[in-house]
C-alpha cells in the first residue's frame, strides 16, 4: 500500500477529532508511571497525552486523578495546585477539584452559593497496574475493560518498567520496534565479531499472521546450512511491541531469559513517551533492580542517561547523540552508545513525521506494512461505529513473544507454539 501524504496524516495525527486520535481514545493507554506520583497528597505532575494538557495527582485516599491542566475559573495552571484533603486546590482563588473533576469547594463565593455545583473540569478515568497509570480518553459507553497484557500479571520482583521521551511521531517508534532487520545493522555493537547471530543473515524473511490483538510475525534468519534462528514478535494494538530475549547476541542462553517490549504513547503529533517493559520469562530467576538497571544502561536509558528530573535523554539531536566517529570506524556500526539511543537517532532524524510518501519499502518491511493496514482499518472501524481490533483484554491476554533455533525448513509456527504460551 502506498502511503500518500493524506494517508500519512490519517495514520499519525493524534489530537481530538483526528481519525487516529479517535482510534487511540478507544484503548486504555499509559498516562504516566506510578513512580511519578509516588505518595498520597504528593506533588501533581504535568501529563501531555494525545495533544491534551492534563495534570495527574494522587489524592489523600490514594485515588488517582487525571484532569485537565487548567482551572475552570480563570484557567490558572493546576500544576501549581495544592494537593490536599482529597482534591487539588487551585492556588489562584482556592477552587478545589476532586479526582472526578467535580468542584468540591469554591471559597471565593459566598457560603450559600450553589455556583460550584455547575462547575467541573474534564477528568479521565484511571487504572493503576504494572507500575503504570492507565487512562481511557474516549466516549464512556465504548469504554473497554482494563488491559490485561501478560506483563501486567507479573509480580514486581520479576518486572521492570521505565519511560523515555522521543522527539518524533509515535508511529516512527512502532515501525522501528517491528523492524527486525535493522538489528543486524543499527544494533551491531561489535563489527569485529563475525559470530553475531543477527549479522549471520542480514536479510531475514518475514511472515505475518493477523491476530485478534494485532499481529505476530516470524522473522527467519538462516544462520547455517542446517539451522534457522526464528524470532516471533508481537504487535499489540494500538502501539505495543513485544519480543523475546532468550539468547545473547552470539546465541548462548541468557542468564535471565526475559521478554522485552515497548509502548509508544503519543505526547502529541511529534513527541512520544516510550514505555519500556522487561519481565522474566519464568518465575525461576527474579529480576533484581541492578539487573534491570544494567539492561537500561545497555539500552542508553539508565537514569544517569537522562537530563535530571526528566525522562529525556542527554544524548539527543542537539549534540548528534554524542556520535563517536572513531568508535564507528572500529567498533560499532553507528558509533552511538546505547541500543535505544541508536533507534532514536535514526527515528528522530527522519523528522517529526516521516514523509512516508517518499519511501521505498523492501521485503523486510512486511510487518510495517501490516501495522499501517491494521491502524488504517481501525480508523475505518471507529468511523463506522465499530470497536477497533484488540481493545478488549480477551484479545491480548494470551499473547507472548519468543525466539529459538529450529532446523532449516521446519515450520516456525509449530516449532514456536509452546514457547509463545503465556506463563504468568
Ligand atoms: S483560576 Fe483557579 S480559582 Fe481562580
Ligand atoms: Fe532498534
PDB file of C-alpha atoms in Angstrom, residues 71-340:
ATOM      1  CA  UNK A  71      -8.739  25.622  36.383  1.00  0.00           C
ATOM      2  CA  UNK A  72     -12.392  26.066  35.432  1.00  0.00           C
ATOM      3  CA  UNK A  73     -12.461  29.573  36.958  1.00  0.00           C
ATOM      4  CA  UNK A  74      -9.936  31.664  35.036  1.00  0.00           C
ATOM      5  CA  UNK A  75      -7.723  28.930  33.597  1.00  0.00           C
ATOM      6  CA  UNK A  76      -4.857  29.093  36.082  1.00  0.00           C
ATOM      7  CA  UNK A  77      -2.489  26.107  35.834  1.00  0.00           C
ATOM      8  CA  UNK A  78      -3.480  23.364  38.252  1.00  0.00           C
ATOM      9  CA  UNK A  79       0.087  22.049  38.159  1.00  0.00           C
ATOM     10  CA  UNK A  80       0.854  24.643  40.855  1.00  0.00           C
ATOM     11  CA  UNK A  81      -2.147  23.460  42.854  1.00  0.00           C
ATOM     12  CA  UNK A  82      -2.211  22.249  46.450  1.00  0.00           C
ATOM     13  CA  UNK A  83      -2.959  18.534  46.660  1.00  0.00           C
ATOM     14  CA  UNK A  84      -4.849  18.323  49.937  1.00  0.00           C
ATOM     15  CA  UNK A  85      -7.734  16.516  51.636  1.00  0.00           C
ATOM     16  CA  UNK A  86      -8.977  14.585  48.631  1.00  0.00           C
ATOM     17  CA  UNK A  87      -8.663  17.239  45.996  1.00  0.00           C
ATOM     18  CA  UNK A  88      -6.449  19.552  44.020  1.00  0.00           C
ATOM     19  CA  UNK A  89      -6.882  23.188  45.037  1.00  0.00           C
ATOM     20  CA  UNK A  90      -6.094  25.947  42.547  1.00  0.00           C
ATOM     21  CA  UNK A  91      -3.729  28.409  44.165  1.00  0.00           C
ATOM     22  CA  UNK A  92      -5.193  31.432  42.335  1.00  0.00           C
ATOM     23  CA  UNK A  93      -8.530  31.740  44.192  1.00  0.00           C
ATOM     24  CA  UNK A  94      -8.739  28.443  46.035  1.00  0.00           C
ATOM     25  CA  UNK A  95     -11.263  26.465  43.978  1.00  0.00           C
ATOM     26  CA  UNK A  96     -10.836  22.781  44.642  1.00  0.00           C
ATOM     27  CA  UNK A  97     -11.459  19.783  42.353  1.00  0.00           C
ATOM     28  CA  UNK A  98     -11.656  16.073  43.123  1.00  0.00           C
ATOM     29  CA  UNK A  99     -10.340  13.165  41.020  1.00  0.00           C
ATOM     30  CA  UNK A 100     -13.644  13.105  39.085  1.00  0.00           C
ATOM     31  CA  UNK A 101     -13.220  16.780  38.130  1.00  0.00           C
ATOM     32  CA  UNK A 102     -16.078  17.980  40.351  1.00  0.00           C
ATOM     33  CA  UNK A 103     -15.642  21.350  42.050  1.00  0.00           C
ATOM     34  CA  UNK A 104     -15.863  20.478  45.741  1.00  0.00           C
ATOM     35  CA  UNK A 105     -15.019  23.864  47.250  1.00  0.00           C
ATOM     36  CA  UNK A 106     -15.297  27.438  45.994  1.00  0.00           C
ATOM     37  CA  UNK A 107     -14.160  29.660  48.846  1.00  0.00           C
ATOM     38  CA  UNK A 108     -14.199  32.829  46.714  1.00  0.00           C
ATOM     39  CA  UNK A 109     -18.031  32.667  46.517  1.00  0.00           C
ATOM     40  CA  UNK A 110     -20.438  33.236  49.440  1.00  0.00           C
ATOM     41  CA  UNK A 111     -21.196  30.129  51.523  1.00  0.00           C
ATOM     42  CA  UNK A 112     -24.836  29.892  50.307  1.00  0.00           C
ATOM     43  CA  UNK A 113     -23.786  29.924  46.623  1.00  0.00           C
ATOM     44  CA  UNK A 114     -24.681  26.869  44.549  1.00  0.00           C
ATOM     45  CA  UNK A 115     -22.414  28.020  41.725  1.00  0.00           C
ATOM     46  CA  UNK A 116     -19.812  25.305  42.380  1.00  0.00           C
ATOM     47  CA  UNK A 117     -22.346  22.577  41.553  1.00  0.00           C
ATOM     48  CA  UNK A 118     -22.423  23.817  37.961  1.00  0.00           C
ATOM     49  CA  UNK A 119     -18.648  23.861  37.585  1.00  0.00           C
ATOM     50  CA  UNK A 120     -16.359  20.964  36.681  1.00  0.00           C
ATOM     51  CA  UNK A 121     -13.146  20.271  34.857  1.00  0.00           C
ATOM     52  CA  UNK A 122     -12.570  17.441  32.423  1.00  0.00           C
ATOM     53  CA  UNK A 123     -11.389  14.250  34.188  1.00  0.00           C
ATOM     54  CA  UNK A 124     -10.445  10.895  32.709  1.00  0.00           C
ATOM     55  CA  UNK A 125     -10.800   7.532  34.482  1.00  0.00           C
ATOM     56  CA  UNK A 126      -7.595   5.893  35.713  1.00  0.00           C
ATOM     57  CA  UNK A 127      -6.413   2.374  36.452  1.00  0.00           C
ATOM     58  CA  UNK A 128      -3.079   1.573  38.107  1.00  0.00           C
ATOM     59  CA  UNK A 129      -1.283  -1.661  37.217  1.00  0.00           C
ATOM     60  CA  UNK A 130       2.262  -2.806  36.454  1.00  0.00           C
ATOM     61  CA  UNK A 131       3.816   0.452  37.647  1.00  0.00           C
ATOM     62  CA  UNK A 132       1.772   2.370  35.077  1.00  0.00           C
ATOM     63  CA  UNK A 133      -1.181   4.717  35.488  1.00  0.00           C
ATOM     64  CA  UNK A 134      -3.568   3.927  32.632  1.00  0.00           C
ATOM     65  CA  UNK A 135      -6.364   6.066  31.314  1.00  0.00           C
ATOM     66  CA  UNK A 136      -9.214   5.910  28.841  1.00  0.00           C
ATOM     67  CA  UNK A 137      -9.951   9.112  26.945  1.00  0.00           C
ATOM     68  CA  UNK A 138     -12.798   8.001  24.688  1.00  0.00           C
ATOM     69  CA  UNK A 139     -16.596   8.015  24.947  1.00  0.00           C
ATOM     70  CA  UNK A 140     -17.835   6.399  28.171  1.00  0.00           C
ATOM     71  CA  UNK A 141     -20.291   3.930  26.584  1.00  0.00           C
ATOM     72  CA  UNK A 142     -17.487   2.456  24.464  1.00  0.00           C
ATOM     73  CA  UNK A 143     -15.039   2.011  27.368  1.00  0.00           C
ATOM     74  CA  UNK A 144     -13.431  -1.460  27.259  1.00  0.00           C
ATOM     75  CA  UNK A 145     -12.369  -3.436  30.339  1.00  0.00           C
ATOM     76  CA  UNK A 146      -8.863  -2.504  31.599  1.00  0.00           C
ATOM     77  CA  UNK A 147      -5.874  -4.050  29.817  1.00  0.00           C
ATOM     78  CA  UNK A 148      -4.532  -7.493  30.757  1.00  0.00           C
ATOM     79  CA  UNK A 149      -1.216  -7.990  28.983  1.00  0.00           C
ATOM     80  CA  UNK A 150       0.862 -10.846  30.352  1.00  0.00           C
ATOM     81  CA  UNK A 151       3.357  -8.389  31.850  1.00  0.00           C
ATOM     82  CA  UNK A 152       0.584  -6.800  33.902  1.00  0.00           C
ATOM     83  CA  UNK A 153       0.183 -10.104  35.771  1.00  0.00           C
ATOM     84  CA  UNK A 154       3.884 -10.425  36.648  1.00  0.00           C
ATOM     85  CA  UNK A 155       4.885  -9.715  40.283  1.00  0.00           C
ATOM     86  CA  UNK A 156       7.028  -6.637  40.954  1.00  0.00           C
ATOM     87  CA  UNK A 157      10.026  -8.890  41.666  1.00  0.00           C
ATOM     88  CA  UNK A 158      10.031 -10.087  38.042  1.00  0.00           C
ATOM     89  CA  UNK A 159       9.113  -6.879  36.212  1.00  0.00           C
ATOM     90  CA  UNK A 160      10.837  -3.630  35.254  1.00  0.00           C
ATOM     91  CA  UNK A 161       9.150  -0.669  33.580  1.00  0.00           C
ATOM     92  CA  UNK A 162      10.651   2.670  32.574  1.00  0.00           C
ATOM     93  CA  UNK A 163       9.894   5.581  30.288  1.00  0.00           C
ATOM     94  CA  UNK A 164      11.898   7.629  27.787  1.00  0.00           C
ATOM     95  CA  UNK A 165      10.971  10.677  25.728  1.00  0.00           C
ATOM     96  CA  UNK A 166      11.428  10.543  21.974  1.00  0.00           C
ATOM     97  CA  UNK A 167      11.188  13.573  19.695  1.00  0.00           C
ATOM     98  CA  UNK A 168       9.109  12.142  16.861  1.00  0.00           C
ATOM     99  CA  UNK A 169       5.710  10.737  15.998  1.00  0.00           C
ATOM    100  CA  UNK A 170       4.690   7.508  17.759  1.00  0.00           C
ATOM    101  CA  UNK A 171       4.370   5.512  14.531  1.00  0.00           C
ATOM    102  CA  UNK A 172       8.052   6.042  13.724  1.00  0.00           C
ATOM    103  CA  UNK A 173       8.825   4.367  17.037  1.00  0.00           C
ATOM    104  CA  UNK A 174       6.464   1.430  16.419  1.00  0.00           C
ATOM    105  CA  UNK A 175       7.895   0.921  12.963  1.00  0.00           C
ATOM    106  CA  UNK A 176      11.360   0.648  14.476  1.00  0.00           C
ATOM    107  CA  UNK A 177      10.063  -1.819  17.036  1.00  0.00           C
ATOM    108  CA  UNK A 178       8.623  -4.224  14.476  1.00  0.00           C
ATOM    109  CA  UNK A 179      11.544  -3.918  12.107  1.00  0.00           C
ATOM    110  CA  UNK A 180      13.692  -6.922  12.876  1.00  0.00           C
ATOM    111  CA  UNK A 181      16.107  -6.254  10.008  1.00  0.00           C
ATOM    112  CA  UNK A 182      17.674  -3.108  11.485  1.00  0.00           C
ATOM    113  CA  UNK A 183      19.095  -5.014  14.439  1.00  0.00           C
ATOM    114  CA  UNK A 184      21.599  -6.602  12.044  1.00  0.00           C
ATOM    115  CA  UNK A 185      22.918  -3.113  11.289  1.00  0.00           C
ATOM    116  CA  UNK A 186      21.981  -0.308  13.678  1.00  0.00           C
ATOM    117  CA  UNK A 187      22.454  -2.521  16.743  1.00  0.00           C
ATOM    118  CA  UNK A 188      25.609  -4.306  15.645  1.00  0.00           C
ATOM    119  CA  UNK A 189      27.774  -3.209  18.546  1.00  0.00           C
ATOM    120  CA  UNK A 190      30.798  -5.281  17.640  1.00  0.00           C
ATOM    121  CA  UNK A 191      31.632  -5.145  13.957  1.00  0.00           C
ATOM    122  CA  UNK A 192      34.780  -7.201  14.586  1.00  0.00           C
ATOM    123  CA  UNK A 193      32.742 -10.185  15.851  1.00  0.00           C
ATOM    124  CA  UNK A 194      31.746 -12.413  12.964  1.00  0.00           C
ATOM    125  CA  UNK A 195      29.613 -14.683  15.170  1.00  0.00           C
ATOM    126  CA  UNK A 196      26.819 -12.252  15.928  1.00  0.00           C
ATOM    127  CA  UNK A 197      23.607 -14.081  15.376  1.00  0.00           C
ATOM    128  CA  UNK A 198      21.726 -11.340  13.617  1.00  0.00           C
ATOM    129  CA  UNK A 199      24.549 -10.482  11.241  1.00  0.00           C
ATOM    130  CA  UNK A 200      24.922 -14.060  10.037  1.00  0.00           C
ATOM    131  CA  UNK A 201      21.852 -13.487   7.891  1.00  0.00           C
ATOM    132  CA  UNK A 202      21.070  -9.793   7.398  1.00  0.00           C
ATOM    133  CA  UNK A 203      18.005 -10.381   5.214  1.00  0.00           C
ATOM    134  CA  UNK A 204      15.513 -12.235   7.413  1.00  0.00           C
ATOM    135  CA  UNK A 205      12.331 -13.419   5.773  1.00  0.00           C
ATOM    136  CA  UNK A 206       9.177 -12.161   7.475  1.00  0.00           C
ATOM    137  CA  UNK A 207       5.845 -13.927   7.765  1.00  0.00           C
ATOM    138  CA  UNK A 208       2.919 -12.025   9.290  1.00  0.00           C
ATOM    139  CA  UNK A 209      -0.205 -13.557  10.888  1.00  0.00           C
ATOM    140  CA  UNK A 210      -3.004 -11.118  11.676  1.00  0.00           C
ATOM    141  CA  UNK A 211      -4.448 -11.932  15.101  1.00  0.00           C
ATOM    142  CA  UNK A 212      -7.253 -10.600  17.338  1.00  0.00           C
ATOM    143  CA  UNK A 213      -4.723  -8.396  19.206  1.00  0.00           C
ATOM    144  CA  UNK A 214      -2.866  -7.101  16.154  1.00  0.00           C
ATOM    145  CA  UNK A 215      -0.379  -9.448  14.540  1.00  0.00           C
ATOM    146  CA  UNK A 216       2.555 -11.663  15.229  1.00  0.00           C
ATOM    147  CA  UNK A 217       5.312 -12.221  12.805  1.00  0.00           C
ATOM    148  CA  UNK A 218       8.100 -14.692  12.452  1.00  0.00           C
ATOM    149  CA  UNK A 219      11.436 -13.405  11.267  1.00  0.00           C
ATOM    150  CA  UNK A 220      13.523 -16.275   9.992  1.00  0.00           C
ATOM    151  CA  UNK A 221      17.275 -15.988   9.627  1.00  0.00           C
ATOM    152  CA  UNK A 222      19.147 -18.897   8.068  1.00  0.00           C
ATOM    153  CA  UNK A 223      22.294 -18.900  10.154  1.00  0.00           C
ATOM    154  CA  UNK A 224      23.945 -22.089   8.863  1.00  0.00           C
ATOM    155  CA  UNK A 225      23.374 -24.863   6.368  1.00  0.00           C
ATOM    156  CA  UNK A 226      21.056 -26.672   8.742  1.00  0.00           C
ATOM    157  CA  UNK A 227      19.825 -24.095  11.271  1.00  0.00           C
ATOM    158  CA  UNK A 228      17.424 -21.164  11.316  1.00  0.00           C
ATOM    159  CA  UNK A 229      17.063 -18.544  14.024  1.00  0.00           C
ATOM    160  CA  UNK A 230      13.450 -17.518  14.370  1.00  0.00           C
ATOM    161  CA  UNK A 231      12.113 -14.582  16.331  1.00  0.00           C
ATOM    162  CA  UNK A 232       8.396 -14.264  16.982  1.00  0.00           C
ATOM    163  CA  UNK A 233       7.394 -10.630  17.502  1.00  0.00           C
ATOM    164  CA  UNK A 234       4.036  -9.459  18.720  1.00  0.00           C
ATOM    165  CA  UNK A 235       2.439  -6.213  17.658  1.00  0.00           C
ATOM    166  CA  UNK A 236      -0.357  -5.472  20.095  1.00  0.00           C
ATOM    167  CA  UNK A 237      -2.786  -2.765  19.075  1.00  0.00           C
ATOM    168  CA  UNK A 238      -2.533   0.131  19.140  1.00  0.00           C
ATOM    169  CA  UNK A 239       1.146   0.786  19.916  1.00  0.00           C
ATOM    170  CA  UNK A 240       2.830  -2.074  21.765  1.00  0.00           C
ATOM    171  CA  UNK A 241       5.549  -4.439  20.617  1.00  0.00           C
ATOM    172  CA  UNK A 242       6.924  -7.476  22.445  1.00  0.00           C
ATOM    173  CA  UNK A 243       9.929  -9.610  21.624  1.00  0.00           C
ATOM    174  CA  UNK A 244      11.953 -12.231  23.473  1.00  0.00           C
ATOM    175  CA  UNK A 245      15.472 -12.034  24.916  1.00  0.00           C
ATOM    176  CA  UNK A 246      16.165 -15.705  25.486  1.00  0.00           C
ATOM    177  CA  UNK A 247      19.599 -15.869  23.862  1.00  0.00           C
ATOM    178  CA  UNK A 248      22.502 -13.407  23.819  1.00  0.00           C
ATOM    179  CA  UNK A 249      23.911 -11.813  20.628  1.00  0.00           C
ATOM    180  CA  UNK A 250      26.061 -14.897  19.995  1.00  0.00           C
ATOM    181  CA  UNK A 251      23.182 -17.292  20.546  1.00  0.00           C
ATOM    182  CA  UNK A 252      24.034 -18.512  24.059  1.00  0.00           C
ATOM    183  CA  UNK A 253      21.164 -18.834  26.560  1.00  0.00           C
ATOM    184  CA  UNK A 254      20.563 -15.656  28.596  1.00  0.00           C
ATOM    185  CA  UNK A 255      21.202 -15.947  32.339  1.00  0.00           C
ATOM    186  CA  UNK A 256      17.817 -14.386  32.887  1.00  0.00           C
ATOM    187  CA  UNK A 257      15.520 -15.230  29.969  1.00  0.00           C
ATOM    188  CA  UNK A 258      13.119 -12.332  29.517  1.00  0.00           C
ATOM    189  CA  UNK A 259      10.505 -10.712  27.367  1.00  0.00           C
ATOM    190  CA  UNK A 260      11.050  -7.130  26.284  1.00  0.00           C
ATOM    191  CA  UNK A 261       8.763  -4.602  24.798  1.00  0.00           C
ATOM    192  CA  UNK A 262       7.752  -1.014  24.357  1.00  0.00           C
ATOM    193  CA  UNK A 263       4.637   1.058  24.120  1.00  0.00           C
ATOM    194  CA  UNK A 264       4.944   4.216  22.041  1.00  0.00           C
ATOM    195  CA  UNK A 265       2.479   6.629  23.609  1.00  0.00           C
ATOM    196  CA  UNK A 266       1.901   9.893  21.760  1.00  0.00           C
ATOM    197  CA  UNK A 267       2.505  13.066  23.733  1.00  0.00           C
ATOM    198  CA  UNK A 268       1.404  14.940  20.617  1.00  0.00           C
ATOM    199  CA  UNK A 269       1.963  14.559  16.867  1.00  0.00           C
ATOM    200  CA  UNK A 270       5.733  14.973  17.072  1.00  0.00           C
ATOM    201  CA  UNK A 271       6.656  13.739  20.558  1.00  0.00           C
ATOM    202  CA  UNK A 272       6.296  10.342  22.188  1.00  0.00           C
ATOM    203  CA  UNK A 273       6.850   8.736  25.558  1.00  0.00           C
ATOM    204  CA  UNK A 274       8.247   5.257  25.116  1.00  0.00           C
ATOM    205  CA  UNK A 275       7.277   2.911  27.960  1.00  0.00           C
ATOM    206  CA  UNK A 276       9.917   0.203  28.211  1.00  0.00           C
ATOM    207  CA  UNK A 277       8.947  -3.183  29.626  1.00  0.00           C
ATOM    208  CA  UNK A 278      11.113  -6.090  30.721  1.00  0.00           C
ATOM    209  CA  UNK A 279       9.822  -9.181  32.520  1.00  0.00           C
ATOM    210  CA  UNK A 280      11.197 -12.594  33.405  1.00  0.00           C
ATOM    211  CA  UNK A 281      10.185 -15.449  31.139  1.00  0.00           C
ATOM    212  CA  UNK A 282       9.521 -17.706  34.152  1.00  0.00           C
ATOM    213  CA  UNK A 283       9.422 -17.339  37.919  1.00  0.00           C
ATOM    214  CA  UNK A 284      12.726 -19.255  38.233  1.00  0.00           C
ATOM    215  CA  UNK A 285      15.025 -16.211  38.372  1.00  0.00           C
ATOM    216  CA  UNK A 286      13.700 -12.891  39.654  1.00  0.00           C
ATOM    217  CA  UNK A 287      14.959  -9.575  38.306  1.00  0.00           C
ATOM    218  CA  UNK A 288      16.781  -7.560  40.947  1.00  0.00           C
ATOM    219  CA  UNK A 289      16.774  -3.795  40.400  1.00  0.00           C
ATOM    220  CA  UNK A 290      20.504  -3.835  39.494  1.00  0.00           C
ATOM    221  CA  UNK A 291      19.877  -6.273  36.708  1.00  0.00           C
ATOM    222  CA  UNK A 292      17.082  -4.155  35.295  1.00  0.00           C
ATOM    223  CA  UNK A 293      19.271  -1.048  35.531  1.00  0.00           C
ATOM    224  CA  UNK A 294      22.154  -2.820  33.762  1.00  0.00           C
ATOM    225  CA  UNK A 295      19.801  -3.545  30.889  1.00  0.00           C
ATOM    226  CA  UNK A 296      18.617   0.076  30.940  1.00  0.00           C
ATOM    227  CA  UNK A 297      22.277   1.133  30.697  1.00  0.00           C
ATOM    228  CA  UNK A 298      22.880  -1.085  27.652  1.00  0.00           C
ATOM    229  CA  UNK A 299      19.863   0.494  26.047  1.00  0.00           C
ATOM    230  CA  UNK A 300      21.108   4.021  26.781  1.00  0.00           C
ATOM    231  CA  UNK A 301      18.173   4.967  29.004  1.00  0.00           C
ATOM    232  CA  UNK A 302      19.537   4.468  32.532  1.00  0.00           C
ATOM    233  CA  UNK A 303      18.541   7.256  34.958  1.00  0.00           C
ATOM    234  CA  UNK A 304      22.126   8.593  34.549  1.00  0.00           C
ATOM    235  CA  UNK A 305      21.500   8.911  30.800  1.00  0.00           C
ATOM    236  CA  UNK A 306      18.575  11.282  31.383  1.00  0.00           C
ATOM    237  CA  UNK A 307      18.509  15.025  31.758  1.00  0.00           C
ATOM    238  CA  UNK A 308      17.991  15.478  35.509  1.00  0.00           C
ATOM    239  CA  UNK A 309      14.389  15.483  36.675  1.00  0.00           C
ATOM    240  CA  UNK A 310      13.079  14.466  33.234  1.00  0.00           C
ATOM    241  CA  UNK A 311      12.580  11.381  31.088  1.00  0.00           C
ATOM    242  CA  UNK A 312      14.506  12.938  28.179  1.00  0.00           C
ATOM    243  CA  UNK A 313      17.960  11.761  27.197  1.00  0.00           C
ATOM    244  CA  UNK A 314      21.261  13.626  27.387  1.00  0.00           C
ATOM    245  CA  UNK A 315      22.284  12.041  24.064  1.00  0.00           C
ATOM    246  CA  UNK A 316      19.848  13.796  21.762  1.00  0.00           C
ATOM    247  CA  UNK A 317      19.551  15.685  18.445  1.00  0.00           C
ATOM    248  CA  UNK A 318      21.165  18.824  19.890  1.00  0.00           C
ATOM    249  CA  UNK A 319      24.501  17.002  20.266  1.00  0.00           C
ATOM    250  CA  UNK A 320      24.156  14.390  17.484  1.00  0.00           C
ATOM    251  CA  UNK A 321      23.717  11.726  20.209  1.00  0.00           C
ATOM    252  CA  UNK A 322      27.439  12.171  21.008  1.00  0.00           C
ATOM    253  CA  UNK A 323      28.305  10.069  17.976  1.00  0.00           C
ATOM    254  CA  UNK A 324      31.948   8.949  18.068  1.00  0.00           C
ATOM    255  CA  UNK A 325      33.257   8.518  14.522  1.00  0.00           C
ATOM    256  CA  UNK A 326      36.327   6.628  15.696  1.00  0.00           C
ATOM    257  CA  UNK A 327      34.143   4.087  17.520  1.00  0.00           C
ATOM    258  CA  UNK A 328      32.024   3.904  14.375  1.00  0.00           C
ATOM    259  CA  UNK A 329      35.137   3.186  12.299  1.00  0.00           C
ATOM    260  CA  UNK A 330      36.498   0.491  14.564  1.00  0.00           C
ATOM    261  CA  UNK A 331      33.881  -0.948  16.917  1.00  0.00           C
ATOM    262  CA  UNK A 332      30.137  -0.325  16.454  1.00  0.00           C
ATOM    263  CA  UNK A 333      28.046   0.158  13.349  1.00  0.00           C
ATOM    264  CA  UNK A 334      26.616   3.538  14.421  1.00  0.00           C
ATOM    265  CA  UNK A 335      29.246   4.980  16.769  1.00  0.00           C
ATOM    266  CA  UNK A 336      26.352   5.885  19.069  1.00  0.00           C
ATOM    267  CA  UNK A 337      26.197   4.452  22.583  1.00  0.00           C
ATOM    268  CA  UNK A 338      23.028   2.765  23.830  1.00  0.00           C
ATOM    269  CA  UNK A 339      20.787   0.470  21.815  1.00  0.00           C
ATOM    270  CA  UNK A 340      17.706   2.665  22.060  1.00  0.00           C
TER     271      UNK A 340
END
